[in-house]
């Protein structure tokens, strides 16, 4: 590769006139969100996750459990689809944490931390960029559902509102993974923890079966599980019967998670040294 | 807060950083004047990288203080970050982005518009011989290419102070020279460069001042020449025919071990090299040999190398 180095010295210095003031906080957030989307495009195996997981869950569960739980796959799908949508999106919330963990291990964190830009933008923007990933997954679940016979009575408005609410909750949850990503030793550790935490959280909810069929000791947990709150709100929004309370509880839960984890994450970010 | 132009580029007093039981930086008092290249030398684990990370606001000192271009690294970290660029010891790149995208992200964070960021990225890619690889993911780059891109990323904006932590480790000789050219050009335009390196010839080539660090402390400082003189004066090496060696040693009053065969195999075996400290005029030595009827095969005045300085200084400082 040495042959490609120009023998003639090229001036590498920036024209001082072109030197600018550092980007604003909002500008920096946008750059990091764009960077996150670029990575999604360059690593198709991660995009494959975003496509396959929702696809498998929706098709498999509809035909596997449909007959047993609701009499027919088509009928079960009306109940199930909001559940698979939520599960598919929530499983992806770990990517922000994985991405930050990778930045730590590659030393990229050092480079960003020594720039005169608003430091939290790295986290805020990276997580915001993942909204693109969630949107892809949502579109797949909804399209697939419509093909298989899902008919939301809430119409386009209901579906759009439902996806919007799921995105808000997912963004909030991704802050938990950002904090974990900044303390974990390796991306593998983050992935492992994700399986250990996400499966109980999503399965011990009302996403796939009616909690009334569960044992008494499990029901209080399932009803208090924020994922259940979200799934209920999704069902109501898609059906066009959502109350203010259904949606408000999810927004409150999201706000609480961000209020607890954003300051923690920023603190960890400033302290983390590769 | 305005920068005081008379303040040194870097000034630390009692700077200390401890990791567990290890005092990585142990009361370091360092003054780096403005302009030129300051080389920080020291064995592995001497605290060079920790020092650079403290100065770049990536670590907080446990004790002491550090002022960079007039700004305190703790109280005024944001002002410090506006002035400096850092190239760390290991390439800090997004390996799943392309080379160009890496530079554009930096340029955008530094406030450039999309168009200006792309223009700047292309300029740097060309200057570092990476234009052909610009659209490829960095994880397909060789180690040397990654290193060059990493340095390019530090130069997206022309910093007033540049930290280069072992910038040429793993580079082939030609890429190394290219990096040296870049450093010299930056210095010509007024940037101060703080360089850590384990290549002593690199420090010799580039540095105006050298600080030798050992055990987290500064054990010596000075220009390369001053440091070389500090471990011993210049040496006169006289080459004579092997047959004359004993006579020459005696007539100069030297101990027998001053004579040794030439280091290089290119010299034919019939010559012997006599090393003597340069404590009397060269002319006098030559006259003595002439009077004894000894013909010279050649002579050389040699200064101790930085390697000798380095070994002498850091050996003393390392506890047994």
Coordinates of C-alpha atoms in Angstrom, one line a residue:
Chain A
X1 CA 0.0 0.0 0.0
X2 CA 3.0 2.3 0.4
X3 CA 2.9 2.9 -3.4
X4 CA -0.3 4.9 -2.9
X5 CA 1.4 7.5 -0.7
X6 CA 2.0 10.6 -2.7
X7 CA 5.7 11.4 -3.0
X8 CA 4.8 15.1 -3.2
X9 CA 3.9 16.6 0.1
X10 CA 0.3 17.7 0.1
X11 CA -0.7 20.4 2.5
X12 CA -3.0 18.7 5.0
X13 CA -3.8 21.7 7.0
X14 CA -7.2 23.1 7.1
X15 CA -7.7 26.6 5.8
X16 CA -8.1 28.5 9.1
X17 CA -10.9 30.5 7.4
X18 CA -12.8 27.3 7.0
X19 CA -12.5 26.5 10.7
X20 CA -15.8 26.7 12.2
X21 CA -17.3 26.8 15.6
X22 CA -18.2 23.4 16.9
X23 CA -21.6 22.0 16.1
X24 CA -24.5 22.8 18.3
X25 CA -25.9 20.2 20.7
X26 CA -28.7 19.5 18.3
X27 CA -26.4 19.3 15.4
X28 CA -24.2 16.8 17.2
X29 CA -27.2 14.6 18.0
X30 CA -28.1 14.6 14.3
X31 CA -24.6 13.6 13.3
X32 CA -24.6 10.7 15.7
X33 CA -28.1 9.5 14.6
X34 CA -26.9 9.6 11.0
X35 CA -23.8 7.6 12.0
X36 CA -26.1 5.0 13.6
X37 CA -28.1 4.7 10.4
X38 CA -25.0 4.4 8.3
X39 CA -23.9 1.4 10.4
X40 CA -27.3 -0.2 10.0
X41 CA -26.8 0.1 6.2
X42 CA -23.2 -1.2 6.3
X43 CA -23.8 -4.2 8.5
X44 CA -26.6 -6.0 6.7
X45 CA -26.4 -8.9 9.2
X46 CA -27.8 -6.6 11.8
X47 CA -30.5 -5.4 9.4
X48 CA -31.3 -9.0 8.9
X49 CA -32.2 -9.2 12.6
X50 CA -34.5 -6.3 12.2
X51 CA -36.3 -8.2 9.4
X52 CA -36.2 -11.8 10.5
X53 CA -37.1 -11.5 14.2
X54 CA -40.5 -9.9 13.7
X55 CA -41.2 -12.1 10.7
X56 CA -40.5 -15.3 12.6
X57 CA -42.4 -14.3 15.7
X58 CA -45.5 -13.2 13.8
X59 CA -45.7 -16.2 11.5
X60 CA -44.6 -18.8 13.9
X61 CA -46.8 -17.8 16.9
X62 CA -49.9 -17.2 14.7
X63 CA -49.9 -20.8 13.4
X64 CA -48.3 -22.5 16.4
X65 CA -50.5 -21.2 19.1
X66 CA -53.5 -19.8 17.1
X67 CA -55.5 -23.0 17.1
X68 CA -54.9 -23.8 20.7
X69 CA -55.3 -20.4 22.2
X70 CA -58.0 -18.7 20.2
X71 CA -59.7 -21.4 18.1
X72 CA -58.1 -20.3 14.8
X73 CA -54.9 -18.6 13.7
X74 CA -56.8 -15.7 12.2
X75 CA -58.6 -14.9 15.4
X76 CA -55.5 -15.3 17.5
X77 CA -53.7 -12.9 15.2
X78 CA -56.0 -10.0 16.2
X79 CA -54.8 -10.6 19.8
X80 CA -51.2 -11.5 19.0
X81 CA -50.1 -8.9 16.5
X82 CA -49.7 -6.0 19.0
X83 CA -47.7 -8.4 21.2
X84 CA -45.2 -9.5 18.4
X85 CA -44.8 -5.9 17.4
X86 CA -43.8 -4.9 20.9
X87 CA -41.6 -7.9 21.3
X88 CA -39.8 -7.4 18.0
X89 CA -39.1 -3.8 18.8
X90 CA -38.1 -4.3 22.4
X91 CA -35.6 -7.0 21.5
X92 CA -33.8 -4.4 19.3
X93 CA -33.4 -1.9 22.1
X94 CA -30.2 -3.6 23.0
X95 CA -28.4 -2.4 19.9
X96 CA -27.7 1.1 21.2
X97 CA -25.9 -0.4 24.2
X98 CA -24.0 -2.8 21.9
X99 CA -23.0 0.1 19.7
X100 CA -21.7 2.1 22.7
X101 CA -19.9 -0.9 24.1
X102 CA -18.1 -1.4 20.7
X103 CA -17.2 2.3 20.7
X104 CA -15.6 1.9 24.1
X105 CA -13.6 -1.2 23.1
X106 CA -12.4 0.4 19.8
X107 CA -11.3 3.6 21.5
X108 CA -13.8 5.7 19.4
X109 CA -15.1 7.0 22.7
X110 CA -11.8 8.7 23.4
X111 CA -11.9 10.5 20.1
X112 CA -15.4 11.7 20.6
X113 CA -14.8 12.7 24.2
X114 CA -11.8 14.8 23.2
X115 CA -13.9 16.8 20.7
X116 CA -15.4 20.2 21.6
X117 CA -19.0 18.9 20.9
X118 CA -21.8 18.3 23.5
X119 CA -20.7 15.0 24.9
X120 CA -24.1 13.4 25.7
X121 CA -24.9 13.8 22.0
X122 CA -23.0 10.5 21.4
X123 CA -25.5 8.6 23.5
X124 CA -28.7 10.6 22.6
X125 CA -27.9 10.5 18.9
X126 CA -26.9 6.8 18.7
X127 CA -30.1 5.8 20.5
X128 CA -32.2 8.1 18.2
X129 CA -30.7 6.6 15.1
X130 CA -31.9 3.2 16.3
X131 CA -35.5 4.5 15.9
X132 CA -34.9 3.8 12.2
X133 CA -34.3 0.1 13.1
X134 CA -37.5 0.0 15.1
X135 CA -39.5 1.6 12.2
X136 CA -38.3 -1.1 9.8
X137 CA -39.4 -3.8 12.2
X138 CA -42.8 -2.2 12.8
X139 CA -43.4 -1.9 9.1
X140 CA -42.6 -5.5 8.6
X141 CA -44.9 -6.7 11.4
X142 CA -47.8 -4.6 10.3
X143 CA -47.5 -5.5 6.6
X144 CA -47.2 -9.2 7.4
X145 CA -50.2 -9.0 9.8
X146 CA -52.3 -7.4 7.1
X147 CA -51.3 -10.1 4.6
X148 CA -52.2 -12.8 7.2
X149 CA -55.6 -11.4 7.9
X150 CA -55.1 -8.8 10.7
X151 CA -57.7 -6.1 10.5
X152 CA -57.1 -3.1 12.9
X153 CA -60.4 -1.3 13.5
X154 CA -58.6 1.9 14.5
X155 CA -57.5 2.3 10.8
X156 CA -54.4 4.2 9.6
X157 CA -54.6 6.7 12.5
X158 CA -54.7 3.9 15.1
X159 CA -51.8 2.0 13.5
X160 CA -49.6 5.1 13.2
X161 CA -50.4 6.1 16.8
X162 CA -49.7 2.6 18.0
X163 CA -46.3 2.4 16.2
X164 CA -45.4 5.9 17.6
X165 CA -46.2 4.9 21.1
X166 CA -44.1 1.7 20.8
X167 CA -41.2 3.8 19.5
X168 CA -41.4 6.2 22.5
X169 CA -41.3 3.2 24.9
X170 CA -38.4 1.5 23.0
X171 CA -36.4 4.7 23.0
X172 CA -36.8 5.0 26.8
X173 CA -35.9 1.3 27.3
X174 CA -32.8 1.7 25.1
X175 CA -31.3 4.0 27.8
X176 CA -31.1 1.0 30.1
X177 CA -29.0 -0.8 27.5
X178 CA -26.9 2.3 27.0
X179 CA -26.0 2.3 30.7
X180 CA -25.3 -1.4 30.6
X181 CA -23.3 -1.0 27.4
X182 CA -21.0 1.5 29.1
X183 CA -20.2 -0.8 32.1
X184 CA -20.1 -4.2 30.3
X185 CA -16.7 -5.7 29.5
X186 CA -17.6 -6.8 26.0
X187 CA -20.4 -6.8 23.4
X188 CA -20.9 -10.5 24.2
X189 CA -21.7 -9.7 27.8
X190 CA -24.3 -7.2 26.7
X191 CA -25.9 -9.7 24.4
X192 CA -26.1 -12.3 27.1
X193 CA -27.6 -10.0 29.6
X194 CA -30.1 -8.9 26.9
X195 CA -31.4 -12.5 26.6
X196 CA -31.6 -13.0 30.4
X197 CA -33.5 -9.8 30.9
X198 CA -35.6 -9.4 27.8
X199 CA -37.3 -12.8 27.6
X200 CA -38.8 -12.8 31.1
X201 CA -39.9 -9.1 30.6
X202 CA -41.7 -9.8 27.3
X203 CA -43.0 -13.4 28.0
X204 CA -44.2 -12.6 31.5
X205 CA -46.6 -10.1 30.1
X206 CA -50.0 -10.1 28.4
X207 CA -48.3 -10.1 24.9
X208 CA -49.1 -13.7 24.0
X209 CA -51.8 -15.0 26.4
X210 CA -54.5 -13.6 28.6
X211 CA -53.1 -13.2 32.1
X212 CA -56.5 -14.6 33.5
X213 CA -55.2 -18.0 32.5
X214 CA -52.0 -17.6 34.6
X215 CA -51.5 -18.7 38.2
X216 CA -52.4 -16.2 41.0
X217 CA -48.8 -15.6 42.1
X218 CA -47.8 -14.5 38.5
X219 CA -50.7 -12.2 37.8
X220 CA -49.6 -9.2 39.9
X221 CA -46.2 -9.2 38.2
X222 CA -47.7 -9.5 34.7
X223 CA -50.1 -6.7 35.4
X224 CA -47.4 -4.4 36.8
X225 CA -45.0 -5.2 34.0
X226 CA -44.6 -2.1 31.9
X227 CA -44.5 -4.3 28.8
X228 CA -48.1 -5.3 29.6
X229 CA -49.1 -1.6 29.9
X230 CA -47.6 -1.0 26.5
X231 CA -49.3 -4.1 24.9
X232 CA -52.6 -3.1 26.3
X233 CA -52.3 0.4 24.9
X234 CA -51.2 -1.0 21.5
X235 CA -54.3 -3.2 21.4
X236 CA -56.6 -0.4 22.3
X237 CA -55.0 2.0 19.8
X238 CA -55.1 -0.5 16.9
X239 CA -58.8 -1.2 17.8
X240 CA -59.5 2.5 17.9
X241 CA -60.8 2.2 21.5
X242 CA -57.8 3.7 23.4
X243 CA -58.5 5.8 26.5
X244 CA -56.3 8.6 27.7
X245 CA -55.2 6.5 30.6
X246 CA -54.0 3.6 28.5
X247 CA -51.6 5.9 26.6
X248 CA -50.7 8.1 29.6
X249 CA -49.4 5.2 31.7
X250 CA -47.0 4.1 29.0
X251 CA -45.7 7.7 28.6
X252 CA -45.3 8.0 32.3
X253 CA -43.4 4.7 32.5
X254 CA -41.1 5.9 29.6
X255 CA -40.5 9.2 31.3
X256 CA -39.6 7.5 34.6
X257 CA -37.1 5.1 32.8
X258 CA -35.4 8.1 31.0
X259 CA -35.3 10.2 34.1
X260 CA -33.6 7.4 36.0
X261 CA -31.2 6.2 33.3
X262 CA -30.2 9.2 31.3
X263 CA -28.3 10.9 34.2
X264 CA -26.7 7.6 35.1
X265 CA -25.7 7.0 31.5
X266 CA -24.1 10.4 31.2
X267 CA -22.2 9.9 34.4
X268 CA -20.9 6.5 33.2
X269 CA -20.0 8.1 29.9
X270 CA -17.8 10.7 31.4
X271 CA -16.1 8.2 33.7
X272 CA -15.6 5.4 31.2
X273 CA -12.1 5.1 30.1
X274 CA -11.3 2.4 27.5
Chain B
X1 CA -11.8 33.0 28.8
X2 CA -8.9 34.3 26.7
X3 CA -5.8 32.3 26.3
X4 CA -2.7 33.9 27.7
X5 CA -0.2 33.9 24.8
X6 CA 2.8 33.8 27.1
X7 CA 1.7 30.7 29.0
X8 CA 3.4 27.5 28.0
X9 CA 1.5 25.0 25.8
X10 CA 1.4 22.6 28.7
X11 CA 2.3 23.1 32.3
X12 CA 1.7 20.5 35.0
X13 CA 2.6 20.6 38.7
X14 CA 2.5 17.5 40.9
X15 CA 0.2 15.8 38.4
X16 CA -0.8 12.4 39.9
X17 CA -3.0 9.6 38.7
X18 CA -3.4 6.3 40.5
X19 CA -5.0 3.1 39.2
X20 CA -5.5 0.8 42.2
X21 CA -2.1 0.4 43.7
X22 CA -0.2 1.7 40.7
X23 CA 0.8 5.3 40.6
X24 CA 0.8 5.6 36.8
X25 CA 1.7 9.3 37.0
X26 CA 3.5 10.3 40.2
X27 CA 3.9 14.0 40.8
X28 CA 4.8 15.0 37.3
X29 CA 6.1 18.5 36.7
X30 CA 6.2 19.1 33.0
X31 CA 6.6 22.3 31.0
X32 CA 6.0 22.1 27.2
X33 CA 6.8 25.5 25.5
X34 CA 4.8 26.7 22.6
X35 CA 5.8 25.8 19.1
X36 CA 7.9 22.9 18.1
X37 CA 7.8 19.2 19.0
X38 CA 8.1 18.0 22.5
X39 CA 9.0 14.3 22.7
X40 CA 8.0 12.3 25.7
X41 CA 10.2 9.3 26.0
X42 CA 10.1 6.4 28.5
X43 CA 9.9 2.7 28.8
X44 CA 6.5 0.9 28.6
X45 CA 4.5 1.6 31.7
X46 CA 6.3 4.8 32.4
X47 CA 3.1 6.8 32.4
X48 CA 3.3 8.5 28.9
X49 CA -0.1 7.5 27.7
X50 CA -1.7 8.3 31.1
X51 CA -0.1 11.7 30.9
X52 CA -1.5 12.3 27.5
X53 CA -5.0 11.2 28.5
X54 CA -4.9 13.5 31.5
X55 CA -3.9 16.4 29.4
X56 CA -6.6 15.6 26.8
X57 CA -9.3 15.7 29.5
X58 CA -10.0 12.0 29.1
X59 CA -9.0 11.2 32.7
X60 CA -9.3 13.4 35.8
X61 CA -6.1 13.8 37.9
X62 CA -6.2 12.5 41.5
X63 CA -3.8 15.3 42.5
X64 CA -1.9 18.2 41.2
X65 CA -2.9 20.3 38.3
X66 CA -2.4 20.7 34.6
X67 CA -2.9 23.8 32.4
X68 CA -3.1 23.4 28.7
X69 CA -2.8 26.6 26.6
X70 CA -3.8 28.6 29.7
X71 CA -6.9 26.4 30.5
X72 CA -7.1 24.2 33.5
X73 CA -7.9 20.6 32.4
X74 CA -10.4 20.1 35.2
X75 CA -12.1 23.4 35.6
X76 CA -12.0 24.4 32.0
X77 CA -12.1 21.1 30.1
X78 CA -14.4 22.4 27.4
X79 CA -11.9 25.2 26.5
X80 CA -9.0 22.6 26.4
X81 CA -11.0 20.4 24.0
X82 CA -11.5 23.4 21.6
X83 CA -7.8 23.7 21.2
X84 CA -6.5 20.1 20.9
X85 CA -6.6 17.0 18.8
X86 CA -5.6 13.6 19.9
X87 CA -4.3 10.6 18.1
X88 CA -4.3 7.8 20.6
X89 CA -2.0 4.8 20.9
X90 CA -4.5 2.5 19.1
X91 CA -6.4 3.6 16.0
X92 CA -9.8 4.9 17.2
X93 CA -11.9 4.5 14.2
X94 CA -15.4 3.3 13.3
X95 CA -14.4 0.1 11.5
X96 CA -17.9 -0.5 10.2
X97 CA -18.0 2.8 8.4
X98 CA -16.0 3.8 5.3
X99 CA -12.8 5.9 5.5
X100 CA -14.6 8.9 4.1
X101 CA -17.5 8.5 6.5
X102 CA -15.2 8.5 9.4
X103 CA -13.7 11.8 8.4
X104 CA -17.1 13.3 7.5
X105 CA -18.5 12.5 11.0
X106 CA -15.5 14.3 12.6
X107 CA -15.9 17.3 10.3
X108 CA -19.6 17.5 11.0
X109 CA -19.1 17.4 14.7
X110 CA -16.6 20.2 14.3
X111 CA -19.4 22.3 12.8
X112 CA -18.8 22.0 9.1
X113 CA -21.7 21.9 6.7
X114 CA -22.3 18.7 4.8
X115 CA -20.6 20.0 1.6
X116 CA -17.6 21.5 3.5
X117 CA -17.3 18.3 5.5
X118 CA -17.1 16.2 2.4
X119 CA -14.6 18.5 0.7
X120 CA -12.4 18.4 3.8
X121 CA -12.6 14.6 4.0
X122 CA -11.5 14.3 0.3
X123 CA -8.6 16.7 0.9
X124 CA -7.3 14.6 3.8
X125 CA -7.9 11.3 2.0
X126 CA -5.8 12.5 -0.9
X127 CA -3.0 13.9 1.4
X128 CA -2.8 10.5 3.2
X129 CA -2.9 8.4 0.1
X130 CA -6.3 6.9 1.0
X131 CA -8.4 8.3 -1.9
X132 CA -8.7 4.9 -3.6
X133 CA -9.8 3.2 -0.4
X134 CA -12.1 6.1 0.6
X135 CA -15.3 4.2 -0.1
X136 CA -14.3 1.0 1.6
X137 CA -15.2 -0.1 5.1
X138 CA -12.3 0.6 7.5
X139 CA -12.3 -3.1 8.6
X140 CA -10.8 -3.9 5.2
X141 CA -7.9 -1.5 5.8
X142 CA -4.4 -2.7 6.6
X143 CA -2.9 -1.6 10.0
X144 CA -0.8 1.2 8.3
X145 CA -3.9 2.5 6.4
X146 CA -5.9 2.6 9.6
X147 CA -3.1 4.5 11.4
X148 CA -3.0 7.1 8.6
X149 CA -6.7 7.5 8.6
X150 CA -6.6 8.0 12.4
X151 CA -4.0 10.8 12.1
X152 CA -6.1 12.3 9.3
X153 CA -9.1 12.3 11.6
X154 CA -7.0 14.4 14.1
X155 CA -6.3 17.0 11.5
X156 CA -9.8 17.6 10.3
X157 CA -9.3 21.0 12.0
X158 CA -5.9 22.4 12.5
X159 CA -5.4 22.1 16.2
X160 CA -3.2 24.5 18.2
X161 CA -2.0 21.5 20.2
X162 CA -1.7 18.0 18.9
X163 CA -1.1 15.0 21.0
X164 CA 0.4 12.1 19.1
X165 CA 0.7 8.9 21.2
X166 CA 3.1 6.6 19.5
X167 CA 1.9 7.7 16.0
X168 CA 4.1 5.6 13.9
X169 CA 4.0 2.3 15.8
X170 CA 3.3 -0.4 13.1
X171 CA 4.0 1.9 10.1
X172 CA 6.4 1.0 7.4
X173 CA 9.4 3.3 6.9
X174 CA 7.8 5.3 4.1
X175 CA 4.6 5.9 5.9
X176 CA 6.6 6.9 8.9
X177 CA 8.5 9.6 6.9
X178 CA 5.2 10.8 5.6
X179 CA 3.9 11.3 9.2
X180 CA 7.1 13.1 10.1
X181 CA 6.6 15.5 7.1
X182 CA 3.0 16.1 8.3
X183 CA 4.3 16.9 11.9
X184 CA 6.9 19.3 10.5
X185 CA 4.4 21.1 8.4
X186 CA 2.1 21.5 11.4
X187 CA 4.9 22.9 13.5
X188 CA 5.8 25.3 10.7
X189 CA 2.3 26.6 10.8
X190 CA 2.4 27.1 14.6
X191 CA 1.0 24.0 16.1
X192 CA 2.6 22.6 19.2
X193 CA 3.1 18.8 19.0
X194 CA 3.4 16.6 22.1
X195 CA 4.8 13.3 20.8
X196 CA 5.2 10.0 22.7
X197 CA 7.3 7.4 21.0
X198 CA 9.3 4.3 21.6
X199 CA 11.4 5.0 18.5
X200 CA 14.3 7.0 19.7
X201 CA 15.4 8.0 16.2
X202 CA 11.9 9.5 15.8
X203 CA 12.4 11.7 18.8
X204 CA 15.9 12.5 17.5
X205 CA 14.5 13.5 14.1
X206 CA 11.5 15.5 15.3
X207 CA 11.8 16.7 18.8
X208 CA 13.1 20.1 19.8
X209 CA 12.9 19.1 23.4
X210 CA 12.7 15.8 25.0
X211 CA 11.4 14.8 28.4
X212 CA 12.4 11.3 29.7
X213 CA 9.7 9.8 31.9
X214 CA 10.2 6.8 34.2
X215 CA 7.9 5.6 37.0
X216 CA 5.5 8.4 36.3
X217 CA 8.1 11.2 36.9
X218 CA 10.2 13.3 34.7
X219 CA 13.8 12.1 35.1
X220 CA 15.5 14.3 32.5
X221 CA 14.7 17.0 30.1
X222 CA 16.5 18.9 27.4
X223 CA 17.3 19.1 23.7
X224 CA 18.4 15.8 22.1
X225 CA 22.0 17.1 22.0
X226 CA 22.0 18.2 25.6
X227 CA 20.7 14.8 26.7
X228 CA 23.3 13.0 24.6
X229 CA 26.1 15.0 26.2
X230 CA 24.7 14.4 29.6
X231 CA 25.5 10.7 29.4
X232 CA 29.1 11.2 28.2
X233 CA 31.0 13.4 25.9
X234 CA 31.7 12.9 22.2
X235 CA 33.9 10.0 21.3
X236 CA 36.8 10.0 18.8
X237 CA 37.1 6.7 16.9
X238 CA 40.4 6.1 15.1
X239 CA 40.8 3.3 12.6
X240 CA 44.3 1.9 12.1
X241 CA 45.7 -1.3 10.5
X242 CA 45.3 -4.2 12.9
X243 CA 49.1 -4.7 12.9
X244 CA 49.5 -1.2 14.4
X245 CA 46.9 -1.6 17.0
X246 CA 49.0 -2.4 20.0
X247 CA 51.6 0.3 19.2
X248 CA 48.8 2.9 18.7
X249 CA 47.2 2.0 22.0
X250 CA 50.4 2.4 23.8
X251 CA 51.5 5.6 22.2
X252 CA 48.2 7.2 23.1
X253 CA 48.3 5.9 26.6
X254 CA 45.0 4.0 26.3
X255 CA 43.9 0.9 28.1
X256 CA 44.1 -2.3 26.0
X257 CA 40.3 -2.6 25.8
X258 CA 40.0 0.7 23.9
X259 CA 40.9 -1.3 20.7
X260 CA 38.2 -3.4 19.1
X261 CA 37.5 -4.8 15.6
X262 CA 35.2 -2.6 13.5
X263 CA 31.5 -3.1 14.1
X264 CA 30.7 -3.3 10.4
X265 CA 31.7 -6.3 8.5
X266 CA 32.1 -4.2 5.4
X267 CA 35.5 -3.0 6.7
X268 CA 38.2 -5.5 6.0
X269 CA 39.5 -7.5 8.9
X270 CA 42.9 -5.8 8.8
X271 CA 41.7 -2.6 10.7
X272 CA 41.1 -2.0 14.3
X273 CA 39.0 0.8 15.9
X274 CA 40.3 2.7 18.9
X275 CA 37.7 4.7 20.9
X276 CA 38.9 7.5 23.1
X277 CA 36.9 10.2 24.9
X278 CA 37.2 13.6 23.1
X279 CA 39.1 15.3 26.0
X280 CA 42.0 16.5 24.0
X281 CA 42.1 18.2 20.5
X282 CA 41.7 15.8 17.6
X283 CA 44.9 17.3 16.0
X284 CA 47.0 16.3 19.0
X285 CA 45.8 12.7 18.8
X286 CA 46.6 12.6 15.1
X287 CA 50.1 14.1 15.7
X288 CA 50.9 11.4 18.3
X289 CA 49.9 8.7 15.8
X290 CA 51.9 10.4 13.0
X291 CA 55.0 10.7 15.2
X292 CA 54.8 7.0 15.9
X293 CA 54.7 6.3 12.2
X294 CA 51.2 4.9 12.2
X295 CA 49.0 5.5 9.1
X296 CA 45.3 6.2 9.7
X297 CA 42.7 4.2 7.9
X298 CA 40.1 6.8 9.0
X299 CA 38.6 8.6 12.0
X300 CA 35.2 9.7 13.2
X301 CA 33.8 11.9 15.9
X302 CA 30.7 10.2 17.3
X303 CA 28.1 11.5 19.8
X304 CA 26.3 9.0 22.1
X305 CA 23.0 8.0 20.6
X306 CA 19.6 8.6 22.2
X307 CA 19.4 4.9 22.9
X308 CA 22.4 5.2 25.2
X309 CA 20.8 8.2 26.9
X310 CA 17.5 6.3 27.3
X311 CA 19.1 3.2 28.8
X312 CA 21.4 5.2 31.1
X313 CA 18.5 7.4 32.4
X314 CA 15.8 4.8 32.7
X315 CA 18.0 2.0 34.2
X316 CA 18.8 4.2 37.1
X317 CA 15.2 5.2 37.8
X318 CA 13.8 1.6 37.7
X319 CA 13.9 0.2 41.2
X320 CA 15.7 -3.1 41.5

